[in-house]
Each structure stands twice: as C-alpha cells, then as structure tokens.
Amino acid sequence: MAVLVVADHSDGILSDGTARTITAALELDATVDVLVAGEQAQAVAEQAAALSGVTRVRCCDDAAYAHRLAEPMAALILSLMNEYAVVMAPGSAQGRDVLPRVAAVLDVAQLSEITRVIDSSTFERPIYAGNVLATVVSEEAIKVITVRITAFEPTAAAGSSAPIEAVAAAEAPDLARFVEESVVRSDRPELGSAKVVISGGRGVGSAEGFKLLEKIADELNAAIGASRAAVDAGYVPNDYQVGQSGKAVAPDLYIAVGISGAIQHWAGMKDSKVVVAINVDEECPMVQTADYALVADLFDVLPELEEGLAQLKAH
Amino acid sequence: MKILVTVKRAVDYTVRVRPLTDGSGVDIANAKMSMNPFDEIALEQAVQFKEAGLADEIVAVSIGDSGSQDVLRSALAFGADRALLIQTDSVLEPVAVSRILAKIATDEAPHLVLMGKQAIDDDASQTPQMLAARMGWAQGTFACGLSMGEGEVSVIREVDGGTQTLALTLPAVVSVDLRLNEPRYLKLPDIMKAKRKPLEVQTVEELGVDVSTKTRITHFAEPPEREPGVRVQSVSELIDRLVNEAKVL
C-alpha cells in the first residue's frame, strides 16, 4: 500500500506536524511518499527527504502553489491519486482546508483528525468535543485522512536522504485569488508541539495581563495559548485559541491561568500529561479537574511563580 | 443576490455527551438540542448582508430528522425567507450530506453558500469544502471577516499563525468561524412571524440522492478519566510538586 502525505510548510520550513503525520502513515505498514508543493519548494523537499520512513518526495515547485490555496492544491493531489491508496495530511488549517475537497471529488468519506491507527482500515477519532472516542472502519477505495498531530510523535531524521522527484503542476480553474496575509512570526515554540503551554482566559483581564504569562513562558520555553473568551475579548490573536474549534495541544505541562475550563476548552488540552490550574474560583471545572490546582489571584501568584522558576533555573 | 445557509440540529454546546455503556452509540436521547453554534454565525452573516441591501433572499436548509424543523423555524426567526428540510432518520457522513447539498445548490442556484466551519457533534469540518468541490466553486474556510465585491466575495480566513485574505469568484462557499460576528437574540415578534414563513419538507428518498458510504462507526468509547488532582496551597508547593512528583520541570 502506498500513502501520500501532503506536507505543510511556511517560510521554507517543513512543519513539525508533517513529521508527525508521517509517523501515522508508517503505522499503516505502507510506503510513504511526501508531496511538497510551493514556490521555491526545493528546500522544504530536502527537509522532507531527510525524514525517517520517507520513500520519496514528490516536489511541485510552482508559483500556483505559493499560498497553497485549496482549489489548486486539491487538483494537484488528485492528479497523483491513481498511484496511492491513502492520502494523509496534518489536521492543520491547510490540511483541513484542502483534503475534504479531494475526498469529495473521489466521492469517499474522509476521516478527520484521527488519534490512533488500529489497523489499515480501522481508526480512532474524537467526536463531541473529545468526550467520545469513535472507532471508525473505512472500506473506501481511497482513504482520505487528516491527523490529530498531537497524538503522534514526529518521525526522526534518517541517516540518508530519500529521492526527490519533480511533479508537474495540475490544471485548475482560477476561482480564488490571494490578497494578503497577516501572520505573526514568534520565537516561541509552536503551540501544537511545545512541551510546555501556558494559557490564559477571561480572568487574565487584558492584553497587558498576558505579559505576566509571557514572562513565565520565557522561563519555561513555553508556548502561549488562550481560551476562546480571551481571544474574543481581543487580549491575544485568534491562533492562540486552544479548544474544540481552535488548536489541540498535548504538552507535558499545561498551565491554565484564569480559565474556567468549559467542555470546549478541555477538548483542546485534555491530552496534556500534567494540568495546572490557577484560578480564584475553586468551583470552576478547571480547578476541579486539574492535576494541581492553586486557588489564588493570578496577579498575586504569577510574579511569584516567575521568580520561583527563575531560581529553579539558576540552581 | 441569493444566499443559501445550512443549519444542523446538534446536541447543545453545554451538554457533556457520554457514550452508551455498551458502546453502540451516544447517550443523547434526552439531551437538549440546538442549532449548531457555527451555523448561527453563518445565518447572522446572511441576515446582515440582507439588512445591508446586499442580498434579497435567504434560504435555510437542514438535513436531519423531523426535529430539525425546530432549527429551521429558528432560522426563519433569524431572518431567513424560507426553509427546506431534507428529512432522514439516518446519521449521514459529511460526504453524503455534500451530495444532497450539491443537488440543492444546483436547483436553487445561490450566489453564496454560508455554512458553519464544523458541527459540534461529529467535529468533521468537511461539508463546506466538499460542497465547493462538487460544484466546482471557490471556497473560503474558517472565515472571520467577509465583504461583498463586484462578482466576488472577500474572505478573511483564520489560518495557522494569523489570517489570510482571499477574493473568491461567485458563486462560492464560505465556512464561518467564531469571530465573524455575534448572533442576535431572537425576539418574540420574529419567532411569531417565522411561523407563517414557508418550510418545505422532502425526504432523502424523494430527492433521489444516494447517501450510502463505506465508512461506519463500530464503537463509541469514553476517553480515559484523569486521576483526581491535588489542591496546592502555595506557589512553592506547586513548583516543588512539579519538580519532584510530576517531574515536568
């Protein structure tokens, strides 16, 4: 069986989610090819070729894929699908945008955000905000799958390099035009793959309040997340949102500050190994369910925590 | 301009859904049901376009059992002009839903289809993209901003790392995200008025669309429970436990 993994990348860097998707693909006992599409995609193709388990990289270096819009991307993937039994992509904004378009043209059901490969046709995926795990059997001729990247480890670097083959751009009607993007580059670890995440909620109160979280993130090399309430209130940008409709995270340590812990937020962070809640409300679900709960005013304890962590680092 | 809006009846967002003890399904027989919250945002956007004079007709469509008439009545109260229920007692895969919607989109010929980016029951986030593909139309997923232009719609999308703006040729399908707008509260006079608006019911069989797929859920399980946690009294105790007990620092 052959699997095509559609790579995610930005600024010439292959995403960590792609390496995790390759791990999921390898669990199908398959040969795994990686499709890298983009403008000046060669550097990304080389990064993909260096990953363990990759048989070959198909590289489509063409301006048509500069922004990887769904319409041309789906056409490109479809032009290769007579060679593959499975197409997989990370459950990122790109994967979620593009793959259903591929599935619809193939007229097959897609499996979204699988968390486990049970066998070559049986998978597990969360439904109802992660409160239920569904075992799904797919007997579709071609399987179209997005992967919950936090559920799989990234495949390691290989000692050698897989061959890189050029593929031709596919014909696609001109339906959507890229206008602009506003993307914030951060020096912090990616939210989806960080070992430590500190998230703030409505209780943080302001964009200014998030500075207290940033200082702790600096000490812990953590990514910063947020609840929907904090994003809606404009304290932080939208892509900080952790939850059912935002990002899923599964760090070793998740620190929830001023987050009450609605079902929708838990959906995005319940697979964290250790959860710490800092909240004044001892009745809120986050405090009730966290591994460690500190019932206190966050504005009192965050500076103290920052200091304690700095001392810990100094020792 | 004509706008088609899809609305799904789903378990209310406040309900914590559990699997049945034998794993054969989910325990929602008596659960509160509501319009999928993302679909409310899609409807609100359609109504705002109509209020701004940019749309002259809003058609709401739902696919589900007879209970889905409730969410269609709500859609009419929001400001949809007429509603269409494609009735089925089966739970359909998104790909099957997209076959039905493609038939309706062909018949209704809307200029714009507005949909929630995901339903909060199956969390699939597939149907809008699938509909766009079947129709050969442009798609704008995860929209947090929309504006109508001449023969096109401009969509600000929430993507990893920030936002992206696309201009889509009409007709197009747009799936909406949480921050596009805040849906209005329904007022009693609008709810009363909605009762007189047309709501047409057709069965899937009458529509003549094949809704079978080769994908099925064989088991519904509860995720592993977390061990009960510990209440710490101070920051120093927290750090001590994270270092020595949890070993994550």
Coordinates of N, CA and C in Angstrom, one line a residue, chain A residues 8 67 69-71 92-94 96-105 107-113 122 125-141 173-185 196 220 228 231-232 238-239 241 244-247 252-253 255 263-264 266 269-276 278 282 287-295 301-302 304-309 312, chain B residues 11-19 25-26 28 37-38 41 93-96 98-99 117-142 144 152 154 157-171 177-179 181-182 213-224 226-236 238-239 241-243 245-246 248-249:
Chain A
D8 N 3.0 20.3 5.1 CA 2.6 21.6 5.5 C 3.9 22.4 5.7
H67 N 0.7 30.0 -2.1 CA -0.1 30.2 -0.9 C -0.9 28.9 -0.6
L69 N -3.5 27.4 -1.9 CA -5.0 27.5 -1.8 C -5.6 26.2 -2.1
A70 N -6.8 26.0 -1.6 CA -7.4 24.7 -1.6 C -7.7 24.2 -3.1
E71 N -8.1 25.1 -3.9 CA -8.5 24.7 -5.3 C -7.4 24.1 -6.1
S92 N -4.1 20.5 10.2 CA -3.7 22.0 10.4 C -4.8 22.8 9.5
A93 N -4.6 24.1 9.6 CA -5.5 24.9 8.7 C -5.5 24.5 7.3
Q94 N -4.3 24.2 6.8 CA -4.2 23.7 5.4 C -4.8 22.4 5.1
R96 N -7.0 20.8 6.8 CA -8.5 20.8 7.0 C -9.2 21.5 5.8
D97 N -8.5 22.4 5.2 CA -9.0 23.2 4.1 C -9.0 22.4 2.8
V98 N -7.9 21.6 2.6 CA -7.7 21.0 1.3 C -8.3 19.6 1.2
L99 N -8.1 18.7 2.2 CA -8.4 17.3 2.0 C -9.9 17.0 1.7
P100 N -10.8 17.7 2.4 CA -12.2 17.4 2.1 C -12.6 17.6 0.6
R101 N -11.9 18.6 0.0 CA -12.1 18.8 -1.5 C -11.6 17.6 -2.3
V102 N -10.6 17.0 -1.9 CA -10.1 15.8 -2.5 C -11.1 14.7 -2.3
A103 N -11.5 14.5 -1.1 CA -12.4 13.4 -0.8 C -13.7 13.5 -1.6
A104 N -14.2 14.8 -1.7 CA -15.5 15.0 -2.4 C -15.4 14.6 -3.9
V105 N -14.3 14.9 -4.5 CA -14.1 14.6 -5.9 C -14.0 13.1 -6.1
D107 N -15.4 11.1 -4.2 CA -16.7 10.7 -3.6 C -16.5 9.6 -2.5
V108 N -15.6 9.9 -1.6 CA -15.3 9.0 -0.5 C -15.5 9.8 0.8
A109 N -15.8 9.1 1.9 CA -15.9 9.7 3.2 C -14.5 10.0 3.7
Q110 N -14.3 11.2 4.3 CA -13.0 11.5 4.9 C -13.0 11.2 6.4
L111 N -11.8 10.8 6.9 CA -11.7 10.7 8.4 C -10.9 11.9 8.9
S112 N -11.6 12.7 9.7 CA -10.9 13.9 10.2 C -10.2 13.6 11.5
E113 N -9.0 14.1 11.6 CA -8.3 14.2 12.9 C -8.2 12.8 13.7
T122 N -9.0 0.6 10.2 CA -9.7 1.0 11.4 C -8.9 2.1 12.1
R125 N -11.0 8.3 16.3 CA -11.1 9.8 16.3 C -12.0 10.3 17.3
P126 N -11.7 11.5 17.9 CA -12.6 12.1 18.9 C -13.8 12.8 18.2
I127 N -15.0 12.6 18.9 CA -16.1 13.4 18.5 C -16.7 14.0 19.7
Y128 N -17.8 14.8 19.6 CA -18.4 15.5 20.7 C -17.3 16.2 21.6
A129 N -16.6 17.0 21.0 CA -15.5 17.8 21.8 C -14.6 16.9 22.6
G130 N -14.3 15.7 22.0 CA -13.4 14.8 22.6 C -14.0 14.0 23.8
N131 N -15.3 14.2 24.0 CA -15.9 13.4 25.1 C -16.2 12.0 24.7
V132 N -16.1 11.7 23.5 CA -16.4 10.3 23.0 C -15.3 10.0 22.0
L133 N -14.7 8.8 22.1 CA -13.8 8.3 21.1 C -14.5 7.3 20.2
A134 N -14.5 7.6 18.9 CA -15.2 6.7 17.9 C -14.2 5.8 17.2
T135 N -14.5 4.5 17.2 CA -13.7 3.6 16.3 C -14.4 3.6 15.0
V136 N -13.7 4.0 13.9 CA -14.3 4.1 12.6 C -13.6 3.1 11.7
V137 N -14.5 2.4 10.9 CA -14.0 1.5 9.9 C -14.2 2.1 8.6
S138 N -13.2 2.2 7.8 CA -13.4 2.8 6.4 C -13.0 1.7 5.4
E139 N -14.0 1.4 4.5 CA -13.7 0.5 3.4 C -13.7 1.2 2.1
E140 N -13.4 2.5 2.1 CA -13.4 3.3 0.9 C -12.2 2.8 0.0
A141 N -12.4 3.0 -1.3 CA -11.4 2.6 -2.2 C -10.1 3.4 -2.0
P173 N -9.0 25.6 -12.4 CA -9.6 26.9 -12.8 C -9.3 27.9 -11.7
D174 N -9.2 29.1 -12.1 CA -8.8 30.3 -11.3 C -10.1 30.7 -10.5
L175 N -10.3 30.2 -9.3 CA -11.5 30.6 -8.6 C -11.3 31.5 -7.4
A176 N -10.1 31.4 -6.8 CA -9.8 32.2 -5.6 C -8.5 32.9 -5.8
R177 N -8.4 34.1 -5.4 CA -7.2 35.0 -5.6 C -6.7 35.3 -4.2
F178 N -5.4 35.1 -4.0 CA -4.7 35.5 -2.7 C -4.6 37.0 -2.7
V179 N -5.0 37.7 -1.6 CA -5.0 39.1 -1.5 C -3.8 39.5 -0.5
E180 N -3.9 39.0 0.7 CA -2.8 39.3 1.6 C -2.8 38.3 2.8
E181 N -1.8 38.3 3.6 CA -1.8 37.6 4.8 C -1.2 38.4 5.9
S182 N -1.7 38.1 7.1 CA -1.2 38.8 8.3 C -0.8 37.7 9.3
V183 N 0.5 37.3 9.2 CA 0.9 36.2 10.0 C 2.0 36.7 11.0
V184 N 1.8 36.3 12.3 CA 2.7 36.8 13.3 C 3.8 35.7 13.5
R185 N 5.0 36.0 13.3 CA 6.1 35.1 13.5 C 6.5 35.2 15.0
V196 N 5.7 22.6 26.9 CA 5.0 23.3 28.0 C 4.1 24.4 27.3
L220 N 10.1 29.1 30.9 CA 9.8 27.6 30.7 C 10.0 27.2 29.2
R228 N -11.2 30.6 24.4 CA -12.0 31.4 23.4 C -12.3 32.8 24.0
V231 N -9.5 35.2 23.5 CA -9.4 35.6 22.1 C -10.5 36.5 21.7
D232 N -11.7 36.2 22.0 CA -12.9 37.0 21.7 C -12.7 38.4 22.2
N238 N -6.1 35.3 17.3 CA -7.0 34.1 17.1 C -6.3 32.8 17.2
D239 N -5.0 32.8 16.6 CA -4.4 31.5 16.5 C -3.8 31.0 17.9
Q241 N -5.9 30.3 20.2 CA -7.0 29.6 20.8 C -6.8 28.1 20.9
Q244 N -12.0 23.1 21.1 CA -12.7 22.3 20.1 C -12.6 22.9 18.7
S245 N -12.7 24.3 18.7 CA -12.6 24.9 17.4 C -11.3 25.6 17.1
G246 N -10.4 25.5 18.1 CA -9.1 26.0 17.9 C -8.0 24.9 17.7
K247 N -6.9 25.1 18.4 CA -5.8 24.1 18.3 C -6.0 23.1 19.4
D252 N 3.6 18.2 27.9 CA 3.9 17.6 29.2 C 3.3 18.4 30.3
L253 N 3.3 19.7 30.2 CA 2.8 20.6 31.2 C 1.9 21.6 30.6
I255 N -0.4 24.8 31.8 CA -0.8 25.7 32.9 C -2.0 26.6 32.5
I263 N -16.2 22.7 28.5 CA -16.1 21.5 27.7 C -15.2 21.8 26.4
Q264 N -15.5 22.9 25.8 CA -14.9 23.2 24.5 C -13.4 23.5 24.7
W266 N -11.5 22.1 27.3 CA -10.9 20.8 27.6 C -10.7 20.0 26.4
M269 N -7.2 20.4 25.2 CA -6.0 20.2 26.0 C -6.0 19.1 27.0
K270 N -7.1 18.2 26.8 CA -7.3 17.1 27.8 C -6.2 16.1 27.7
D271 N -5.4 16.0 26.6 CA -4.4 15.0 26.5 C -3.0 15.5 27.0
S272 N -3.1 16.7 27.7 CA -1.8 17.1 28.3 C -1.5 16.2 29.5
K273 N -0.2 15.9 29.7 CA 0.2 15.0 30.7 C -0.2 15.5 32.1
V274 N 0.3 16.8 32.4 CA 0.0 17.4 33.7 C -0.6 18.7 33.5
V275 N -1.8 18.9 34.2 CA -2.5 20.1 34.0 C -2.5 20.9 35.4
V276 N -2.1 22.2 35.3 CA -2.1 23.0 36.5 C -3.2 24.1 36.2
I278 N -4.7 27.7 37.7 CA -4.5 28.8 38.7 C -5.8 29.7 38.5
E282 N -12.8 28.4 43.1 CA -12.4 27.0 43.4 C -13.5 26.0 42.9
V287 N -10.3 24.0 37.9 CA -9.7 23.7 39.3 C -10.2 22.3 39.7
Q288 N -11.4 21.9 39.4 CA -11.9 20.6 39.9 C -11.2 19.4 39.2
T289 N -10.7 19.7 38.0 CA -10.2 18.5 37.2 C -8.7 18.5 37.0
A290 N -8.1 19.7 37.3 CA -6.6 19.8 37.1 C -5.9 18.8 38.0
D291 N -4.6 18.5 37.6 CA -3.8 17.6 38.5 C -3.3 18.4 39.7
Y292 N -3.0 19.7 39.5 CA -2.6 20.6 40.5 C -3.4 21.9 40.4
A293 N -4.1 22.3 41.5 CA -4.9 23.5 41.4 C -4.4 24.4 42.5
L294 N -4.2 25.7 42.1 CA -3.8 26.7 43.1 C -4.9 27.7 43.0
V295 N -5.7 27.8 44.1 CA -6.8 28.7 44.2 C -6.3 30.0 44.7
V301 N 0.0 35.5 42.2 CA 0.9 34.4 42.2 C 1.7 34.3 40.9
L302 N 1.4 34.9 39.8 CA 2.2 34.8 38.6 C 3.6 35.4 38.8
E304 N 5.2 35.6 41.5 CA 5.8 34.7 42.5 C 6.3 33.4 41.7
L305 N 5.5 33.0 40.8 CA 5.8 31.8 40.1 C 7.0 32.1 39.1
E306 N 7.0 33.2 38.5 CA 8.1 33.6 37.7 C 9.4 33.6 38.4
E307 N 9.4 34.2 39.6 CA 10.6 34.3 40.4 C 11.0 32.9 40.9
G308 N 10.1 32.1 41.3 CA 10.4 30.7 41.7 C 11.0 29.9 40.6
L309 N 10.5 30.1 39.3 CA 11.0 29.3 38.2 C 12.4 29.8 37.8
L312 N 14.8 28.3 40.2 CA 14.9 26.9 39.9 C 16.0 26.7 38.8
Chain B
V11 N -26.5 18.4 19.4 CA -26.6 18.5 20.8 C -26.1 19.8 21.3
D12 N -26.8 20.4 22.2 CA -26.5 21.8 22.7 C -25.0 21.8 23.3
Y13 N -24.3 22.9 23.1 CA -22.9 23.0 23.4 C -22.6 22.8 24.9
T14 N -23.7 23.0 25.8 CA -23.5 22.9 27.2 C -23.5 21.4 27.7
V15 N -24.0 20.5 26.8 CA -24.2 19.1 27.2 C -22.9 18.4 27.1
R16 N -22.5 17.7 28.1 CA -21.3 16.8 28.1 C -21.8 15.4 27.6
V17 N -21.5 15.0 26.4 CA -22.0 13.8 25.8 C -21.2 12.6 26.3
R18 N -21.9 11.5 26.6 CA -21.2 10.3 27.0 C -21.7 9.2 26.1
P19 N -20.8 8.2 25.9 CA -21.2 7.0 25.1 C -22.2 6.1 25.9
G25 N -23.5 3.5 20.8 CA -23.9 4.8 20.3 C -23.6 5.8 21.4
V26 N -24.2 7.0 21.3 CA -24.0 8.0 22.3 C -25.4 8.3 23.0
I28 N -27.8 10.4 23.9 CA -28.3 11.8 23.7 C -29.8 11.8 23.5
P37 N -23.8 26.0 16.8 CA -23.4 27.4 17.0 C -22.8 28.1 15.8
F38 N -22.0 27.3 15.1 CA -21.3 27.9 13.9 C -22.3 28.3 12.9
I41 N -23.8 31.6 13.4 CA -23.0 32.7 12.9 C -23.1 32.9 11.4
E93 N -22.8 10.7 6.8 CA -21.4 11.2 6.7 C -21.4 12.5 6.0
P94 N -20.4 13.4 6.3 CA -20.4 14.7 5.5 C -20.4 14.5 4.0
V95 N -19.7 13.4 3.5 CA -19.7 13.3 2.0 C -21.1 13.0 1.5
A96 N -21.9 12.3 2.3 CA -23.3 12.1 1.8 C -24.1 13.4 1.9
S98 N -22.9 16.3 1.5 CA -22.5 17.2 0.4 C -23.1 16.8 -0.9
R99 N -23.5 15.5 -1.1 CA -24.2 15.1 -2.3 C -25.6 15.7 -2.3
K117 N -18.2 26.3 10.1 CA -17.0 25.6 9.7 C -17.0 24.2 10.2
Q118 N -17.7 23.9 11.3 CA -17.8 22.5 11.7 C -19.1 22.3 12.5
A119 N -19.6 21.1 12.7 CA -20.7 20.8 13.6 C -20.1 20.3 14.9
I120 N -20.7 20.7 16.0 CA -20.0 20.4 17.3 C -20.3 19.0 17.7
D121 N -21.0 18.2 16.9 CA -21.2 16.8 17.2 C -20.1 15.9 16.6
D122 N -20.0 15.9 15.3 CA -19.0 15.0 14.7 C -17.7 15.7 14.5
D123 N -17.6 17.0 14.7 CA -16.4 17.8 14.6 C -15.6 17.5 13.3
A124 N -16.3 17.2 12.2 CA -15.6 16.8 11.0 C -15.0 17.9 10.2
S125 N -15.7 19.1 10.1 CA -15.2 20.2 9.3 C -14.9 19.9 7.9
Q126 N -15.8 19.2 7.2 CA -15.6 18.8 5.9 C -16.7 19.3 4.9
T127 N -17.9 19.4 5.3 CA -19.0 19.6 4.3 C -18.9 20.8 3.4
P128 N -18.5 22.0 4.0 CA -18.4 23.1 3.1 C -17.4 22.9 1.9
Q129 N -16.2 22.4 2.3 CA -15.2 22.2 1.3 C -15.7 21.1 0.2
M130 N -16.4 20.1 0.7 CA -16.9 19.1 -0.2 C -18.0 19.6 -1.1
L131 N -18.8 20.5 -0.6 CA -19.8 21.1 -1.4 C -19.2 22.0 -2.5
A132 N -18.2 22.8 -2.1 CA -17.5 23.7 -3.0 C -16.9 22.8 -4.2
A133 N -16.2 21.7 -3.8 CA -15.6 20.8 -4.8 C -16.6 20.3 -5.8
R134 N -17.7 19.8 -5.2 CA -18.7 19.2 -6.1 C -19.3 20.2 -7.1
M135 N -19.4 21.4 -6.6 CA -20.0 22.5 -7.5 C -18.9 23.1 -8.4
G136 N -17.7 22.8 -8.1 CA -16.6 23.4 -8.9 C -16.5 24.9 -8.6
W137 N -16.8 25.3 -7.3 CA -16.8 26.6 -6.8 C -15.6 26.9 -5.9
A138 N -15.3 28.1 -5.7 CA -14.2 28.5 -4.8 C -14.8 28.3 -3.4
Q139 N -13.8 28.1 -2.4 CA -14.2 28.0 -1.0 C -13.3 29.0 -0.2
G140 N -14.0 29.5 0.9 CA -13.3 30.3 1.8 C -13.6 29.7 3.2
T141 N -12.7 29.0 3.8 CA -12.9 28.3 5.0 C -12.5 29.1 6.2
F142 N -13.1 28.9 7.4 CA -12.7 29.5 8.7 C -12.8 31.0 8.6
C144 N -13.4 34.8 9.3 CA -13.6 35.7 10.4 C -13.9 37.1 9.9
E152 N -17.6 39.1 -6.7 CA -16.7 38.3 -5.8 C -17.0 38.6 -4.3
S154 N -14.9 38.9 -0.6 CA -13.6 38.9 0.0 C -13.7 38.2 1.4
R157 N -9.6 34.8 6.4 CA -9.6 33.4 7.0 C -8.7 33.3 8.2
E158 N -9.1 32.5 9.2 CA -8.2 32.2 10.3 C -7.3 31.1 9.9
V159 N -6.0 31.3 9.8 CA -5.1 30.2 9.5 C -4.0 30.1 10.6
D160 N -3.2 29.1 10.5 CA -2.1 28.9 11.5 C -1.2 30.1 11.4
G161 N -1.0 30.8 12.5 CA -0.1 31.9 12.6 C -0.8 33.3 12.4
G162 N -2.1 33.3 12.0 CA -2.7 34.6 11.8 C -3.9 34.5 10.9
T163 N -4.0 35.4 9.9 CA -5.1 35.5 9.0 C -4.6 35.6 7.6
Q164 N -5.5 35.2 6.6 CA -5.2 35.2 5.2 C -6.4 35.8 4.5
T165 N -6.3 36.7 3.6 CA -7.4 37.3 2.9 C -7.4 36.7 1.4
L166 N -8.6 36.2 1.0 CA -8.8 35.7 -0.3 C -9.9 36.5 -1.0
A167 N -9.9 36.6 -2.3 CA -11.0 37.1 -3.1 C -11.6 35.9 -3.9
L168 N -12.8 35.5 -3.6 CA -13.4 34.4 -4.3 C -14.4 34.8 -5.3
T169 N -14.3 34.2 -6.5 CA -15.3 34.4 -7.6 C -16.6 33.8 -7.1
L170 N -17.7 34.5 -7.3 CA -19.0 34.0 -7.0 C -19.6 33.1 -8.2
P171 N -20.4 32.1 -7.9 CA -20.8 31.6 -6.6 C -19.6 31.0 -5.8
D177 N -16.1 31.0 11.0 CA -15.5 30.8 12.3 C -16.2 31.6 13.4
L178 N -15.7 31.4 14.6 CA -16.4 32.0 15.8 C -16.4 33.6 15.8
R179 N -15.3 34.1 15.2 CA -15.2 35.6 15.4 C -15.7 36.4 14.3
N181 N -18.9 37.2 13.8 CA -20.0 38.0 14.4 C -20.5 37.4 15.6
E182 N -21.4 38.2 16.3 CA -22.1 37.6 17.4 C -23.6 37.5 17.1
T213 N -22.3 5.2 2.3 CA -20.9 5.4 2.3 C -20.3 4.1 2.8
K214 N -19.0 3.9 2.6 CA -18.3 2.7 3.0 C -17.6 3.0 4.3
T215 N -18.1 3.9 5.1 CA -17.4 4.3 6.4 C -18.5 4.1 7.5
R216 N -18.1 3.5 8.6 CA -19.1 3.4 9.7 C -18.3 3.4 11.0
I217 N -19.1 3.9 12.0 CA -18.5 3.9 13.4 C -18.9 2.6 14.0
T218 N -17.9 1.8 14.5 CA -18.3 0.5 15.1 C -18.3 0.5 16.6
H219 N -17.7 1.5 17.2 CA -17.7 1.6 18.7 C -17.5 3.0 19.2
F220 N -18.3 3.3 20.3 CA -18.2 4.6 20.9 C -17.6 4.4 22.3
A221 N -16.5 5.0 22.6 CA -15.9 4.8 23.9 C -15.7 6.1 24.7
E222 N -15.6 6.0 26.0 CA -15.3 7.1 26.9 C -13.8 7.3 26.9
P223 N -13.3 8.5 26.8 CA -11.8 8.7 26.9 C -11.3 8.4 28.3
P224 N -10.1 8.0 28.5 CA -9.6 7.7 29.8 C -9.8 8.9 30.8
R226 N -9.2 11.3 34.0 CA -8.0 11.8 34.7 C -8.1 11.3 36.2
E227 N -6.9 11.0 36.8 CA -6.8 10.8 38.2 C -7.2 12.1 38.9
P228 N -7.9 11.9 40.1 CA -8.2 13.2 40.9 C -7.0 14.0 41.2
G229 N -7.1 15.3 41.2 CA -6.0 16.2 41.4 C -5.7 16.6 42.8
V230 N -4.8 17.4 43.0 CA -4.3 17.9 44.3 C -4.5 19.4 44.4
R231 N -5.0 19.9 45.5 CA -5.1 21.3 45.8 C -3.8 21.8 46.4
V232 N -3.0 22.6 45.8 CA -1.8 23.1 46.4 C -2.0 24.4 47.1
Q233 N -1.3 24.7 48.1 CA -1.5 25.9 49.0 C -0.7 27.1 48.6
S234 N 0.4 26.8 47.9 CA 1.3 28.0 47.6 C 2.1 27.7 46.3
V235 N 2.7 28.8 45.8 CA 3.5 28.7 44.6 C 4.7 27.8 44.9
S236 N 5.3 27.8 46.0 CA 6.5 27.0 46.3 C 6.1 25.5 46.4
L238 N 3.6 24.3 44.7 CA 3.3 23.9 43.2 C 4.6 23.6 42.5
I239 N 5.6 24.4 42.7 CA 6.9 24.2 42.0 C 7.5 22.9 42.5
R241 N 6.1 20.2 43.7 CA 5.4 19.1 43.2 C 5.6 18.9 41.7
L242 N 5.7 20.0 41.0 CA 6.0 19.8 39.5 C 7.4 19.3 39.3
V243 N 8.3 19.6 40.2 CA 9.7 19.1 40.0 C 9.8 17.7 40.6
E245 N 7.4 15.5 42.0 CA 6.3 14.5 41.9 C 6.0 14.2 40.4
A246 N 5.6 15.3 39.7 CA 5.2 15.2 38.3 C 6.4 15.1 37.4
V248 N 8.0 17.3 35.7 CA 7.8 18.0 34.4 C 8.6 19.3 34.3
L249 N 9.3 19.6 35.4 CA 10.2 20.9 35.3 C 11.6 20.5 35.5

